[in-house]
Structure formats: C-alpha cells, structure tokens
C-alpha cells in the first residue's frame, strides 16, 4: 500500500521527475515531465536525456554537472532545455544521487520545474534597469559600464576611444508648444538616426531627457572622430516628420578622447559635457573636442560659481557707475 501511494505521488506531482541509472540512461519519467517537455515516455526511456539539450550551455557546464553527481553530491542549477517542438524553456533542476546499502551510486533522481515566466520577468527587469524605456537605447548606467570596459581594453592595447556628448538645442520648446507626445516621438526617431551613424560595436545611449551619448570603441585618429561628429550633425539636417508635421532640430556635440582627455569613465563624460557647452556657446548645431583651454575654463567657471555663493555675504562686490554719453 505504501508503494502504491509513493508511485501515485511520483506520477501525479507537478514537478518533473526523471530517474536514470548510473550511466545516465533514463528508466522513468512522470506525467509532468511529458507535459512540460512534450516527449512521450517511450521517446525518452532507454535513452540519455541529452535529447533535451539546447546547446545554450557549454560543455564545461555539463562536465561540472556530472562531476558533482558522480562524487555523490546534489546538483542544483537552472538548465536551458529544449522541448520536443524545439522551443526553449528554463528548468530549475535538482539531481540527487541514489545510493544502495553499501553507499554506491545506483541511480540519479532528477526533479525540475518550468520557471520560464520567472526568468523572463527577471530578464525584463534587467533590461529595464539598463535601457531607456522610450527609445530602447542603453541608459546612463549601461553606458558607464561599457565605457569602463572599453577603457580597460583600450588601456591594454594602448589604443584610443571617443565619447560624444549630445544635447538637443531648444528641445524644451517642442514639448512646451506641441506637447510631450510630439517630443517622445521625435526622440524615438532621433534614436534610430543616431544608431545609423555608428558601427555595430559602438554604443548610442540616452542619458536623460534630451541628452544622448555615443561611445566609439576604437578610433585611430581625431579625424575619424570628427567624421562621426559631422555625420551626426548631418542627420539633423533633414526634418523629422512627427504626426504629419515637419520638425527641425539641431544638436550641440562635445567630444572627449581616451586617454588624453581622461583615463576613466566619469572624467571622460564630464569633459565631453564641458566640450558640449563650449560648442553650444559657439552658436549651436556645432561640435567641439575637449582641450586644455576648456579644462582651465571649466575650473575657472567652478571657482567663480563657488565664490559667487558667498561673495555678497563677504561684501566682495564693488559697485561702479559708468555714464552713457
């Protein structure tokens, strides 16, 4: 009676159950296994379970699996398996060695459950954490990660990379006069145009409302960077059609180059931002590469701003009258 209860429990449990001998040949599968994998018992029993192997996990993964269970330890991990119809699913798998009275392994009991929905939800959250929802471009966090990795690679090979910082000119006017729907659609169209300006290995990211950045992973000369900057300005030459209306928008671009303008991601971004403001001061719709003069200008601006905060309290202003003749 106990054996019949155990047999029914094994057959009716919601988790997948597979029992294989020591060599991995399947001797038993329950109904949940068949429902989830799509295989009938006679298609699996007498064979090894690699019929479900998806190829998404390397040989090292399966080598570690077998080393664990043959040592008599329990294996627990997530497998990417393949159903009979070829679709993939995530399986939370536990494989337990079954030992006889002498402690020798005779069988392996594999239990699992389909956690595809949970994994897809995690992947979605991971995507949202590193991408801009509106344009589907990488966000600031992902850009900084890629910039740091790219700098490490460039440092190793003693090469260069470039960072372009873009700020749309008078974008607020579009939101204020036409509404945020127009602004959002314009940003989406702009994201596609920017992606067409760079190579596959480069990154176009949206940093904030109307600020974008382009990471050029490998550059040989400043002229190559200038060519990309001119190409980006060129895509703004054509009007954007939004809801049947033509919109014209320009951008100002600041450029910093690793390692001359900074040896880490934060410095490169800050200096590209500084160069962008100098380009904007020059008349908008322009680009500028960061240089030592800008560094001095930036330091002086920061000093002046800091001094101004306390200048009135310290009576450091002098009033002069100049007659107009």
mmCIF file of C-alpha atoms in Angstrom:
data_model
loop_
_atom_site.group_PDB
_atom_site.id
_atom_site.type_symbol
_atom_site.label_atom_id
_atom_site.label_comp_id
_atom_site.label_asym_id
_atom_site.label_seq_id
_atom_site.Cartn_x
_atom_site.Cartn_y
_atom_site.Cartn_z
ATOM 1 C CA UNK A 1 0.000 0.000 0.000
ATOM 2 C CA UNK A 2 2.860 2.360 0.826
ATOM 3 C CA UNK A 3 4.499 1.600 -2.520
ATOM 4 C CA UNK A 4 1.260 2.326 -4.407
ATOM 5 C CA UNK A 5 0.903 5.692 -2.628
ATOM 6 C CA UNK A 6 4.508 6.603 -3.416
ATOM 7 C CA UNK A 7 4.017 5.541 -7.042
ATOM 8 C CA UNK A 8 0.897 7.679 -7.443
ATOM 9 C CA UNK A 9 2.586 10.627 -5.730
ATOM 10 C CA UNK A 10 5.554 10.362 -8.059
ATOM 11 C CA UNK A 11 3.338 10.122 -11.114
ATOM 12 C CA UNK A 12 0.991 12.976 -10.170
ATOM 13 C CA UNK A 13 3.370 15.526 -8.667
ATOM 14 C CA UNK A 14 3.500 18.857 -10.522
ATOM 15 C CA UNK A 15 7.297 18.757 -10.724
ATOM 16 C CA UNK A 16 9.117 16.948 -13.495
ATOM 17 C CA UNK A 17 10.680 13.681 -12.311
ATOM 18 C CA UNK A 18 13.229 11.652 -14.242
ATOM 19 C CA UNK A 19 15.105 8.613 -12.930
ATOM 20 C CA UNK A 20 18.227 7.391 -14.717
ATOM 21 C CA UNK A 21 20.758 4.681 -13.992
ATOM 22 C CA UNK A 22 24.378 5.408 -13.117
ATOM 23 C CA UNK A 23 25.345 5.757 -16.798
ATOM 24 C CA UNK A 24 22.568 8.280 -17.414
ATOM 25 C CA UNK A 25 20.110 6.043 -19.269
ATOM 26 C CA UNK A 26 16.516 7.050 -18.450
ATOM 27 C CA UNK A 27 14.410 4.430 -16.673
ATOM 28 C CA UNK A 28 11.391 6.500 -15.626
ATOM 29 C CA UNK A 29 9.658 9.819 -16.335
ATOM 30 C CA UNK A 30 6.429 11.074 -14.778
ATOM 31 C CA UNK A 31 3.454 12.786 -16.438
ATOM 32 C CA UNK A 32 4.635 16.297 -15.544
ATOM 33 C CA UNK A 33 7.861 15.599 -17.423
ATOM 34 C CA UNK A 34 5.868 14.633 -20.515
ATOM 35 C CA UNK A 35 3.520 17.623 -20.218
ATOM 36 C CA UNK A 36 6.327 20.160 -19.938
ATOM 37 C CA UNK A 37 8.897 18.656 -22.324
ATOM 38 C CA UNK A 38 6.439 17.361 -24.916
ATOM 39 C CA UNK A 39 8.180 13.961 -25.083
ATOM 40 C CA UNK A 40 6.275 10.715 -24.614
ATOM 41 C CA UNK A 41 7.769 8.164 -22.178
ATOM 42 C CA UNK A 42 8.801 5.758 -24.975
ATOM 43 C CA UNK A 43 10.723 8.592 -26.679
ATOM 44 C CA UNK A 44 12.921 9.088 -23.627
ATOM 45 C CA UNK A 45 13.089 5.818 -21.654
ATOM 46 C CA UNK A 46 16.114 3.770 -22.635
ATOM 47 C CA UNK A 47 17.928 6.846 -23.928
ATOM 48 C CA UNK A 48 20.104 9.513 -22.396
ATOM 49 C CA UNK A 49 18.374 12.817 -21.519
ATOM 50 C CA UNK A 50 20.536 14.833 -23.895
ATOM 51 C CA UNK A 51 17.601 14.809 -26.334
ATOM 52 C CA UNK A 52 16.542 17.921 -24.412
ATOM 53 C CA UNK A 53 19.935 19.605 -24.667
ATOM 54 C CA UNK A 54 19.538 23.102 -26.123
ATOM 55 C CA UNK A 55 23.172 23.912 -26.809
ATOM 56 C CA UNK A 56 22.832 27.167 -24.845
ATOM 57 C CA UNK A 57 25.100 25.905 -22.052
ATOM 58 C CA UNK A 58 28.633 24.836 -22.840
ATOM 59 C CA UNK A 59 30.363 21.527 -22.284
ATOM 60 C CA UNK A 60 32.007 22.897 -19.137
ATOM 61 C CA UNK A 61 28.562 23.275 -17.554
ATOM 62 C CA UNK A 62 27.636 19.633 -18.168
ATOM 63 C CA UNK A 63 31.106 18.439 -17.162
ATOM 64 C CA UNK A 64 30.637 20.161 -13.806
ATOM 65 C CA UNK A 65 27.162 18.601 -13.511
ATOM 66 C CA UNK A 66 28.493 15.062 -13.943
ATOM 67 C CA UNK A 67 31.492 15.644 -11.680
ATOM 68 C CA UNK A 68 29.136 16.794 -8.931
ATOM 69 C CA UNK A 69 26.661 13.912 -9.050
ATOM 70 C CA UNK A 70 29.279 11.194 -9.646
ATOM 71 C CA UNK A 71 31.010 12.445 -6.481
ATOM 72 C CA UNK A 72 27.760 11.713 -4.646
ATOM 73 C CA UNK A 73 26.754 15.362 -4.203
ATOM 74 C CA UNK A 74 23.443 17.000 -5.077
ATOM 75 C CA UNK A 75 23.462 19.215 -8.176
ATOM 76 C CA UNK A 76 21.176 22.267 -8.260
ATOM 77 C CA UNK A 77 21.080 24.856 -11.042
ATOM 78 C CA UNK A 78 18.964 26.283 -13.855
ATOM 79 C CA UNK A 79 19.113 24.498 -17.209
ATOM 80 C CA UNK A 80 18.047 25.872 -20.566
ATOM 81 C CA UNK A 81 16.369 22.849 -22.130
ATOM 82 C CA UNK A 82 14.616 22.200 -25.414
ATOM 83 C CA UNK A 83 11.107 20.828 -25.785
ATOM 84 C CA UNK A 84 10.149 18.294 -28.432
ATOM 85 C CA UNK A 85 8.788 21.116 -30.637
ATOM 86 C CA UNK A 86 12.147 22.916 -30.455
ATOM 87 C CA UNK A 87 11.101 25.749 -28.130
ATOM 88 C CA UNK A 88 13.374 26.519 -25.196
ATOM 89 C CA UNK A 89 12.423 26.693 -21.532
ATOM 90 C CA UNK A 90 14.189 27.343 -18.251
ATOM 91 C CA UNK A 91 14.157 24.422 -15.833
ATOM 92 C CA UNK A 92 15.126 24.702 -12.192
ATOM 93 C CA UNK A 93 16.784 21.316 -11.834
ATOM 94 C CA UNK A 94 17.887 19.240 -8.854
ATOM 95 C CA UNK A 95 19.723 15.952 -9.417
ATOM 96 C CA UNK A 96 20.164 13.683 -6.401
ATOM 97 C CA UNK A 97 22.359 10.534 -6.432
ATOM 98 C CA UNK A 98 20.546 7.399 -5.159
ATOM 99 C CA UNK A 99 22.831 5.063 -3.208
ATOM 100 C CA UNK A 100 22.499 1.428 -2.143
ATOM 101 C CA UNK A 101 23.201 -0.005 1.320
ATOM 102 C CA UNK A 102 26.943 -0.019 0.586
ATOM 103 C CA UNK A 103 26.934 3.659 -0.391
ATOM 104 C CA UNK A 104 27.398 3.003 -4.093
ATOM 105 C CA UNK A 105 25.523 5.186 -6.570
ATOM 106 C CA UNK A 106 22.937 3.169 -8.494
ATOM 107 C CA UNK A 107 20.626 5.833 -9.921
ATOM 108 C CA UNK A 108 20.071 9.548 -10.254
ATOM 109 C CA UNK A 109 16.760 11.220 -9.449
ATOM 110 C CA UNK A 110 16.245 14.481 -11.368
ATOM 111 C CA UNK A 111 13.409 16.774 -10.382
ATOM 112 C CA UNK A 112 12.628 20.074 -12.027
ATOM 113 C CA UNK A 113 10.079 22.766 -12.692
ATOM 114 C CA UNK A 114 9.464 25.134 -15.581
ATOM 115 C CA UNK A 115 10.475 28.633 -14.421
ATOM 116 C CA UNK A 116 10.432 30.305 -17.838
ATOM 117 C CA UNK A 117 7.938 33.002 -16.793
ATOM 118 C CA UNK A 118 10.005 33.879 -13.742
ATOM 119 C CA UNK A 119 13.240 34.055 -15.753
ATOM 120 C CA UNK A 120 11.593 36.161 -18.450
ATOM 121 C CA UNK A 121 10.343 38.550 -15.757
ATOM 122 C CA UNK A 122 13.893 38.792 -14.360
ATOM 123 C CA UNK A 123 15.295 39.396 -17.827
ATOM 124 C CA UNK A 124 12.693 42.127 -18.350
ATOM 125 C CA UNK A 125 13.662 43.798 -15.080
ATOM 126 C CA UNK A 126 17.343 43.500 -16.015
ATOM 127 C CA UNK A 127 16.582 45.079 -19.386
ATOM 128 C CA UNK A 128 14.649 47.941 -17.797
ATOM 129 C CA UNK A 129 17.489 48.568 -15.350
ATOM 130 C CA UNK A 130 19.937 49.171 -18.193
ATOM 131 C CA UNK A 131 17.807 50.582 -21.014
ATOM 132 C CA UNK A 132 15.709 53.647 -21.666
ATOM 133 C CA UNK A 133 12.043 52.649 -21.935
ATOM 134 C CA UNK A 134 11.116 55.260 -24.559
ATOM 135 C CA UNK A 135 13.934 54.828 -27.101
ATOM 136 C CA UNK A 136 15.106 51.314 -26.078
ATOM 137 C CA UNK A 137 18.657 52.646 -26.107
ATOM 138 C CA UNK A 138 21.148 51.821 -23.344
ATOM 139 C CA UNK A 139 20.789 54.208 -20.408
ATOM 140 C CA UNK A 140 23.454 56.035 -18.402
ATOM 141 C CA UNK A 141 24.198 53.017 -16.164
ATOM 142 C CA UNK A 142 24.867 50.696 -19.113
ATOM 143 C CA UNK A 143 26.862 53.359 -20.952
ATOM 144 C CA UNK A 144 29.141 53.855 -17.939
ATOM 145 C CA UNK A 145 29.693 50.092 -17.651
ATOM 146 C CA UNK A 146 30.544 49.771 -21.340
ATOM 147 C CA UNK A 147 32.726 52.867 -21.210
ATOM 148 C CA UNK A 148 34.691 51.459 -18.271
ATOM 149 C CA UNK A 149 35.185 48.107 -20.024
ATOM 150 C CA UNK A 150 36.136 49.817 -23.292
ATOM 151 C CA UNK A 151 38.687 51.974 -21.441
ATOM 152 C CA UNK A 152 40.210 48.862 -19.872
ATOM 153 C CA UNK A 153 40.565 47.227 -23.292
ATOM 154 C CA UNK A 154 41.983 50.405 -24.838
ATOM 155 C CA UNK A 155 44.462 50.743 -21.971
ATOM 156 C CA UNK A 156 45.601 47.154 -22.521
ATOM 157 C CA UNK A 157 46.196 47.615 -26.241
ATOM 158 C CA UNK A 158 47.369 51.230 -25.829
ATOM 159 C CA UNK A 159 44.626 52.426 -28.130
ATOM 160 C CA UNK A 160 42.058 55.198 -28.098
ATOM 161 C CA UNK A 161 38.301 55.549 -27.786
ATOM 162 C CA UNK A 162 35.998 58.531 -28.068
ATOM 163 C CA UNK A 163 32.895 59.712 -26.258
ATOM 164 C CA UNK A 164 30.436 62.122 -27.893
ATOM 165 C CA UNK A 165 28.018 64.022 -25.647
ATOM 166 C CA UNK A 166 24.916 65.379 -27.431
ATOM 167 C CA UNK A 167 22.410 67.912 -26.175
ATOM 168 C CA UNK A 168 19.426 68.886 -28.324
ATOM 169 C CA UNK A 169 19.077 72.626 -28.902
ATOM 170 C CA UNK A 170 15.804 74.167 -27.660
ATOM 171 C CA UNK A 171 14.098 70.784 -27.340
ATOM 172 C CA UNK A 172 12.030 72.162 -24.458
ATOM 173 C CA UNK A 173 10.248 74.447 -26.941
ATOM 174 C CA UNK A 174 8.845 71.401 -28.762
ATOM 175 C CA UNK A 175 7.488 69.875 -25.554
ATOM 176 C CA UNK A 176 6.043 73.189 -24.406
ATOM 177 C CA UNK A 177 4.377 74.152 -27.700
ATOM 178 C CA UNK A 178 3.387 70.810 -29.273
ATOM 179 C CA UNK A 179 3.181 68.538 -26.229
ATOM 180 C CA UNK A 180 5.168 65.610 -24.865
ATOM 181 C CA UNK A 181 3.700 63.166 -27.405
ATOM 182 C CA UNK A 182 5.479 65.060 -30.177
ATOM 183 C CA UNK A 183 8.649 65.222 -28.101
ATOM 184 C CA UNK A 184 8.602 61.493 -27.347
ATOM 185 C CA UNK A 185 8.030 60.535 -30.980
ATOM 186 C CA UNK A 186 10.836 62.858 -32.046
ATOM 187 C CA UNK A 187 13.234 61.240 -29.563
ATOM 188 C CA UNK A 188 12.350 57.783 -30.879
ATOM 189 C CA UNK A 189 13.019 58.840 -34.478
ATOM 190 C CA UNK A 190 16.240 60.538 -33.421
ATOM 191 C CA UNK A 191 17.464 57.384 -31.666
ATOM 192 C CA UNK A 192 17.136 55.426 -34.906
ATOM 193 C CA UNK A 193 19.037 58.047 -36.887
ATOM 194 C CA UNK A 194 21.856 58.142 -34.359
ATOM 195 C CA UNK A 195 22.226 54.357 -34.488
ATOM 196 C CA UNK A 196 22.663 54.575 -38.257
ATOM 197 C CA UNK A 197 25.725 56.803 -37.752
ATOM 198 C CA UNK A 198 27.861 54.270 -35.870
ATOM 199 C CA UNK A 199 29.237 50.761 -36.156
ATOM 200 C CA UNK A 200 27.733 47.647 -34.595
ATOM 201 C CA UNK A 201 30.287 47.600 -31.768
ATOM 202 C CA UNK A 202 29.670 51.246 -30.819
ATOM 203 C CA UNK A 203 27.027 52.377 -28.311
ATOM 204 C CA UNK A 204 24.330 55.016 -28.617
ATOM 205 C CA UNK A 205 22.784 55.823 -25.221
ATOM 206 C CA UNK A 206 20.147 58.177 -23.863
ATOM 207 C CA UNK A 207 21.409 59.864 -20.706
ATOM 208 C CA UNK A 208 18.381 61.963 -19.768
ATOM 209 C CA UNK A 209 15.527 63.918 -21.352
ATOM 210 C CA UNK A 210 17.294 65.421 -24.386
ATOM 211 C CA UNK A 211 20.869 64.272 -23.728
ATOM 212 C CA UNK A 212 22.466 61.434 -25.670
ATOM 213 C CA UNK A 213 25.947 59.921 -25.833
ATOM 214 C CA UNK A 214 27.853 57.898 -28.399
ATOM 215 C CA UNK A 215 30.729 55.624 -27.421
ATOM 216 C CA UNK A 216 33.171 54.879 -30.240
ATOM 217 C CA UNK A 217 35.031 51.811 -29.007
ATOM 218 C CA UNK A 218 38.088 52.107 -31.239
ATOM 219 C CA UNK A 219 39.363 55.235 -33.003
ATOM 220 C CA UNK A 220 42.674 55.709 -34.758
ATOM 221 C CA UNK A 221 42.729 59.452 -35.344
ATOM 222 C CA UNK A 222 40.940 62.613 -34.298
ATOM 223 C CA UNK A 223 39.794 62.980 -37.903
ATOM 224 C CA UNK A 224 37.877 59.690 -37.613
ATOM 225 C CA UNK A 225 36.041 61.117 -34.596
ATOM 226 C CA UNK A 226 35.393 64.353 -36.460
ATOM 227 C CA UNK A 227 33.898 62.389 -39.339
ATOM 228 C CA UNK A 228 31.394 60.748 -36.992
ATOM 229 C CA UNK A 229 30.554 64.109 -35.395
ATOM 230 C CA UNK A 230 29.906 65.626 -38.827
ATOM 231 C CA UNK A 231 27.807 62.611 -39.779
ATOM 232 C CA UNK A 232 25.698 63.029 -36.644
ATOM 233 C CA UNK A 233 25.169 66.728 -37.369
ATOM 234 C CA UNK A 234 24.225 65.726 -40.899
ATOM 235 C CA UNK A 235 21.296 63.568 -39.790
ATOM 236 C CA UNK A 236 19.837 66.652 -38.120
ATOM 237 C CA UNK A 237 19.865 68.448 -41.461
ATOM 238 C CA UNK A 238 16.818 66.522 -42.646
ATOM 239 C CA UNK A 239 13.473 67.320 -40.995
ATOM 240 C CA UNK A 240 11.794 64.839 -38.663
ATOM 241 C CA UNK A 241 8.210 64.009 -39.606
ATOM 242 C CA UNK A 242 6.105 63.629 -36.454
ATOM 243 C CA UNK A 243 2.344 63.127 -36.664
ATOM 244 C CA UNK A 244 2.332 64.612 -40.154
ATOM 245 C CA UNK A 245 4.293 67.707 -39.126
ATOM 246 C CA UNK A 246 7.877 68.511 -40.116
ATOM 247 C CA UNK A 247 10.126 69.367 -37.180
ATOM 248 C CA UNK A 248 13.626 70.782 -37.426
ATOM 249 C CA UNK A 249 16.000 70.314 -34.511
ATOM 250 C CA UNK A 250 19.727 70.819 -34.038
ATOM 251 C CA UNK A 251 22.224 69.465 -31.540
ATOM 252 C CA UNK A 252 25.492 70.526 -29.927
ATOM 253 C CA UNK A 253 28.199 67.865 -29.530
ATOM 254 C CA UNK A 254 31.131 67.680 -27.156
ATOM 255 C CA UNK A 255 33.893 65.109 -27.650
ATOM 256 C CA UNK A 256 36.447 63.640 -25.255
ATOM 257 C CA UNK A 257 39.095 61.110 -26.245
ATOM 258 C CA UNK A 258 40.676 58.419 -24.073
ATOM 259 C CA UNK A 259 43.318 58.614 -22.685
ATOM 260 C CA UNK A 260 44.306 62.232 -23.431
ATOM 261 C CA UNK A 261 41.089 63.737 -22.024
ATOM 262 C CA UNK A 262 40.627 61.328 -19.128
ATOM 263 C CA UNK A 263 41.564 57.829 -18.047
ATOM 264 C CA UNK A 264 38.226 56.829 -16.508
ATOM 265 C CA UNK A 265 34.566 56.905 -17.480
ATOM 266 C CA UNK A 266 33.467 59.745 -15.182
ATOM 267 C CA UNK A 267 36.224 62.103 -16.303
ATOM 268 C CA UNK A 268 35.566 61.362 -19.962
ATOM 269 C CA UNK A 269 31.848 62.060 -19.551
ATOM 270 C CA UNK A 270 32.493 65.277 -17.605
ATOM 271 C CA UNK A 271 34.969 66.569 -20.175
ATOM 272 C CA UNK A 272 32.682 65.677 -23.101
ATOM 273 C CA UNK A 273 29.923 67.588 -21.298
ATOM 274 C CA UNK A 274 32.241 70.607 -20.930
ATOM 275 C CA UNK A 275 33.123 70.479 -24.634
ATOM 276 C CA UNK A 276 29.415 70.309 -25.492
ATOM 277 C CA UNK A 277 28.717 73.540 -23.602
ATOM 278 C CA UNK A 278 31.560 75.271 -25.431
ATOM 279 C CA UNK A 279 30.073 74.066 -28.735
ATOM 280 C CA UNK A 280 26.666 75.422 -27.669
ATOM 281 C CA UNK A 281 28.247 78.757 -26.752
ATOM 282 C CA UNK A 282 29.710 78.872 -30.249
ATOM 283 C CA UNK A 283 26.281 79.075 -31.853
ATOM 284 C CA UNK A 284 24.574 75.659 -31.503
ATOM 285 C CA UNK A 285 24.477 72.972 -34.169
ATOM 286 C CA UNK A 286 28.237 72.579 -33.715
ATOM 287 C CA UNK A 287 30.747 70.170 -32.244
ATOM 288 C CA UNK A 288 33.933 70.678 -30.219
ATOM 289 C CA UNK A 289 36.722 68.431 -28.925
ATOM 290 C CA UNK A 290 37.835 68.915 -25.341
ATOM 291 C CA UNK A 291 41.240 70.579 -24.873
ATOM 292 C CA UNK A 292 43.387 72.107 -22.126
ATOM 293 C CA UNK A 293 41.853 75.546 -22.635
ATOM 294 C CA UNK A 294 38.439 74.072 -21.853
ATOM 295 C CA UNK A 295 39.844 72.405 -18.761
ATOM 296 C CA UNK A 296 41.094 75.761 -17.492
ATOM 297 C CA UNK A 297 37.782 77.381 -18.448
ATOM 298 C CA UNK A 298 35.842 74.665 -16.607
ATOM 299 C CA UNK A 299 37.964 75.005 -13.465
ATOM 300 C CA UNK A 300 37.583 78.789 -13.569
ATOM 301 C CA UNK A 301 33.811 78.523 -14.006
ATOM 302 C CA UNK A 302 33.573 76.241 -10.995
ATOM 303 C CA UNK A 303 35.736 78.603 -8.917
ATOM 304 C CA UNK A 304 33.666 81.629 -9.908
ATOM 305 C CA UNK A 305 30.389 79.851 -9.117
ATOM 306 C CA UNK A 306 31.721 78.811 -5.718
ATOM 307 C CA UNK A 307 32.957 82.334 -4.972
ATOM 308 C CA UNK A 308 29.651 83.915 -6.031
ATOM 309 C CA UNK A 309 27.715 81.867 -3.476
ATOM 310 C CA UNK A 310 29.422 83.743 -0.618
ATOM 311 C CA UNK A 311 30.514 86.975 -2.291
ATOM 312 C CA UNK A 312 27.512 89.035 -1.166
ATOM 313 C CA UNK A 313 27.791 87.924 2.471
ATOM 314 C CA UNK A 314 31.514 88.770 2.417
ATOM 315 C CA UNK A 315 30.863 92.163 0.775
ATOM 316 C CA UNK A 316 33.147 91.272 -2.124
ATOM 317 C CA UNK A 317 31.160 93.139 -4.792
ATOM 318 C CA UNK A 318 32.093 96.678 -5.836
ATOM 319 C CA UNK A 319 29.577 98.994 -7.457
ATOM 320 C CA UNK A 320 30.730 101.230 -10.304
ATOM 321 C CA UNK A 321 28.721 103.861 -12.173
ATOM 322 C CA UNK A 322 29.556 104.493 -15.823
ATOM 323 C CA UNK A 323 27.852 107.375 -17.604
ATOM 324 C CA UNK A 324 26.334 106.788 -21.035
ATOM 325 C CA UNK A 325 27.115 109.698 -23.320
#
